Short mmCIF file of C-alpha atoms in Angstrom, two decimals:
data_model
loop_
_atom_site.label_atom_id
_atom_site.label_comp_id
_atom_site.label_asym_id
_atom_site.label_seq_id
_atom_site.Cartn_x
_atom_site.Cartn_y
_atom_site.Cartn_z
CA MET A 41 1.41 -26.56 1.16
CA GLU A 42 2.73 -23.24 2.42
CA LEU A 43 5.91 -22.97 4.44
CA ASN A 44 6.75 -20.03 6.66
CA ARG A 45 10.17 -18.64 7.55
CA THR A 46 10.52 -20.82 10.64
CA ASP A 47 9.84 -23.95 8.56
CA PHE A 48 12.58 -22.98 6.13
CA ARG A 49 14.97 -22.34 9.00
CA VAL A 50 14.30 -25.83 10.34
CA LEU A 51 15.22 -27.24 6.93
CA ILE A 52 18.35 -25.07 6.75
CA HIS A 53 19.31 -26.10 10.29
CA TYR A 54 18.91 -29.76 9.33
CA ASP A 55 21.18 -29.22 6.31
CA PHE A 56 23.66 -27.42 8.56
CA LEU A 57 23.73 -30.40 10.95
CA LYS A 58 24.40 -32.67 7.95
CA GLY A 59 27.34 -30.41 7.01
CA LEU A 60 25.97 -29.25 3.66
CA ASN A 61 27.14 -26.02 2.01
CA VAL A 62 24.99 -23.17 0.66
CA SER A 63 24.67 -24.49 -2.90
CA VAL A 64 23.63 -27.98 -1.85
CA CYS A 65 21.18 -26.55 0.71
CA TYR A 66 19.71 -24.09 -1.81
CA GLU A 67 18.80 -26.57 -4.56
CA PRO A 68 16.05 -28.58 -2.79
CA LEU A 69 14.48 -25.42 -1.37
CA HIS A 70 14.57 -23.74 -4.78
CA ASN A 71 13.03 -26.82 -6.44
CA LEU A 72 9.94 -26.43 -4.25
CA LYS A 73 9.01 -23.47 -6.50
CA LEU A 74 7.57 -21.46 -3.60
CA GLU A 75 7.63 -17.67 -3.59
CA SER A 76 8.49 -17.64 0.10
CA ALA A 77 11.61 -19.82 -0.38
CA PRO A 78 14.75 -18.12 0.94
CA SER A 79 17.42 -16.79 -1.38
CA LYS A 80 21.03 -18.03 -1.44
CA SER A 81 22.14 -15.04 0.59
CA GLN A 82 19.48 -15.73 3.21
CA ILE A 83 20.54 -19.38 3.42
CA CYS A 84 24.15 -18.27 3.73
CA PHE A 85 23.15 -15.90 6.56
CA TRP A 86 21.35 -18.64 8.49
CA LEU A 87 24.13 -21.17 8.00
CA GLY A 88 26.49 -18.58 9.45
CA GLU A 89 24.14 -17.96 12.37
CA PHE A 90 24.00 -21.68 13.14
CA LYS A 91 27.77 -21.93 12.82
CA ARG A 92 28.10 -19.17 15.42
CA GLY A 93 25.89 -21.18 17.76
CA ARG A 94 22.46 -19.68 17.34
CA GLN A 95 19.79 -22.02 18.67
CA PRO A 96 16.34 -20.43 18.38
CA LEU A 97 14.81 -20.62 14.94
CA LYS A 98 12.20 -17.93 15.52
CA ASP A 99 12.62 -14.27 14.61
CA ASP A 100 14.24 -12.07 17.21
CA ASP A 101 11.85 -9.95 19.20
CA SER A 102 11.75 -6.40 17.95
CA GLU A 103 10.49 -3.31 19.68
CA GLY A 104 8.10 -2.52 16.87
CA ARG A 105 7.84 0.72 15.02
CA PRO A 106 10.65 3.16 15.78
CA ALA A 107 9.81 6.08 18.00
CA CYS A 108 8.84 9.25 16.21
CA ALA A 109 10.99 12.34 16.73
CA VAL A 110 7.99 14.64 16.39
CA MET A 111 7.06 14.72 20.07
CA GLN A 112 5.95 17.58 22.27
CA LYS A 113 9.44 17.80 23.78
CA SER A 114 11.02 18.24 20.33
CA VAL A 115 8.34 20.72 19.24
CA SER A 116 8.86 22.85 22.37
CA ALA A 117 12.63 22.78 21.96
CA ALA A 118 12.43 23.74 18.28
CA LYS A 119 10.04 26.60 19.07
CA ALA A 120 12.37 27.95 21.75
CA MET A 121 15.34 27.71 19.39
CA ILE A 122 13.76 29.60 16.51
CA GLU A 123 12.45 32.28 18.89
CA THR A 124 15.96 32.92 20.19
CA ASP A 125 17.88 32.54 16.93
CA ALA A 126 16.06 32.06 13.63
CA HIS A 127 19.31 31.08 11.87
CA ILE A 128 20.00 28.05 14.06
CA THR A 129 20.52 24.53 12.69
CA ILE A 130 17.92 22.61 14.65
CA GLU A 131 18.90 19.14 13.38
CA ARG A 132 22.32 19.39 14.98
CA TYR A 133 21.04 20.42 18.41
CA LEU A 134 18.05 18.08 18.65
CA GLY A 135 19.73 15.14 16.93
CA ILE A 136 16.79 14.43 14.62
CA SER A 137 16.47 14.23 10.86
CA SER A 138 15.84 17.24 8.66
CA LEU A 139 12.52 15.69 7.56
CA ASP A 140 11.36 15.55 11.20
CA VAL A 141 12.48 19.16 11.73
CA TRP A 142 10.57 20.18 8.61
CA THR A 143 7.45 18.42 9.95
CA ILE A 144 7.82 20.18 13.31
CA LEU A 145 8.27 23.61 11.73
CA ARG A 146 5.56 23.35 9.08
CA ALA A 147 2.89 21.11 10.61
CA CYS A 148 3.25 21.69 14.34
CA LEU A 149 4.48 25.28 14.60
CA SER A 150 2.98 26.58 11.32
CA VAL A 151 6.02 28.68 10.48
CA HIS A 152 7.37 29.41 7.00
CA LYS A 153 10.77 30.57 5.82
CA VAL A 154 10.72 34.23 4.80
CA SER A 155 13.90 36.21 4.15
CA ASP A 156 16.04 33.46 5.65
CA GLN A 157 14.06 33.42 8.90
CA TRP A 158 11.26 31.23 10.18
CA VAL A 159 8.19 33.33 10.87
CA PRO A 160 4.60 32.44 11.76
CA HIS A 161 2.28 32.02 8.81
CA GLN A 162 -0.13 34.66 10.13
CA LEU A 163 1.89 37.78 10.85
CA THR A 164 0.84 40.06 13.64
CA ASP A 165 0.67 43.86 13.32
CA GLU A 166 4.03 44.18 15.08
CA GLN A 167 5.74 41.87 12.61
#
């Protein structure tokens, strides 16, 4: 018999309605010897949620994977910034992480840091 998270929440909600505390609620769930059984902290969280009046037992809807900062808009803005001032701190102006800026500069724009300036990997005759 395999229980999912919603099944465990039903059991925790039942114990909440009976007025049981975390320790008393934890023991029968722990005695089931299932890997998917919730921890004491998880039981404490759900008892608190029920105490605050939460009704649905299902997971909250989430928007899925977070949006990536490496978009064409960010790439264009970063390119314009390093063309005007190669010493600029791009993270501060675009509001994205330094890892995303590094990805934009290296993978999308193919520039490398030379003498404290970002320059294209293939230099032209003028450069």
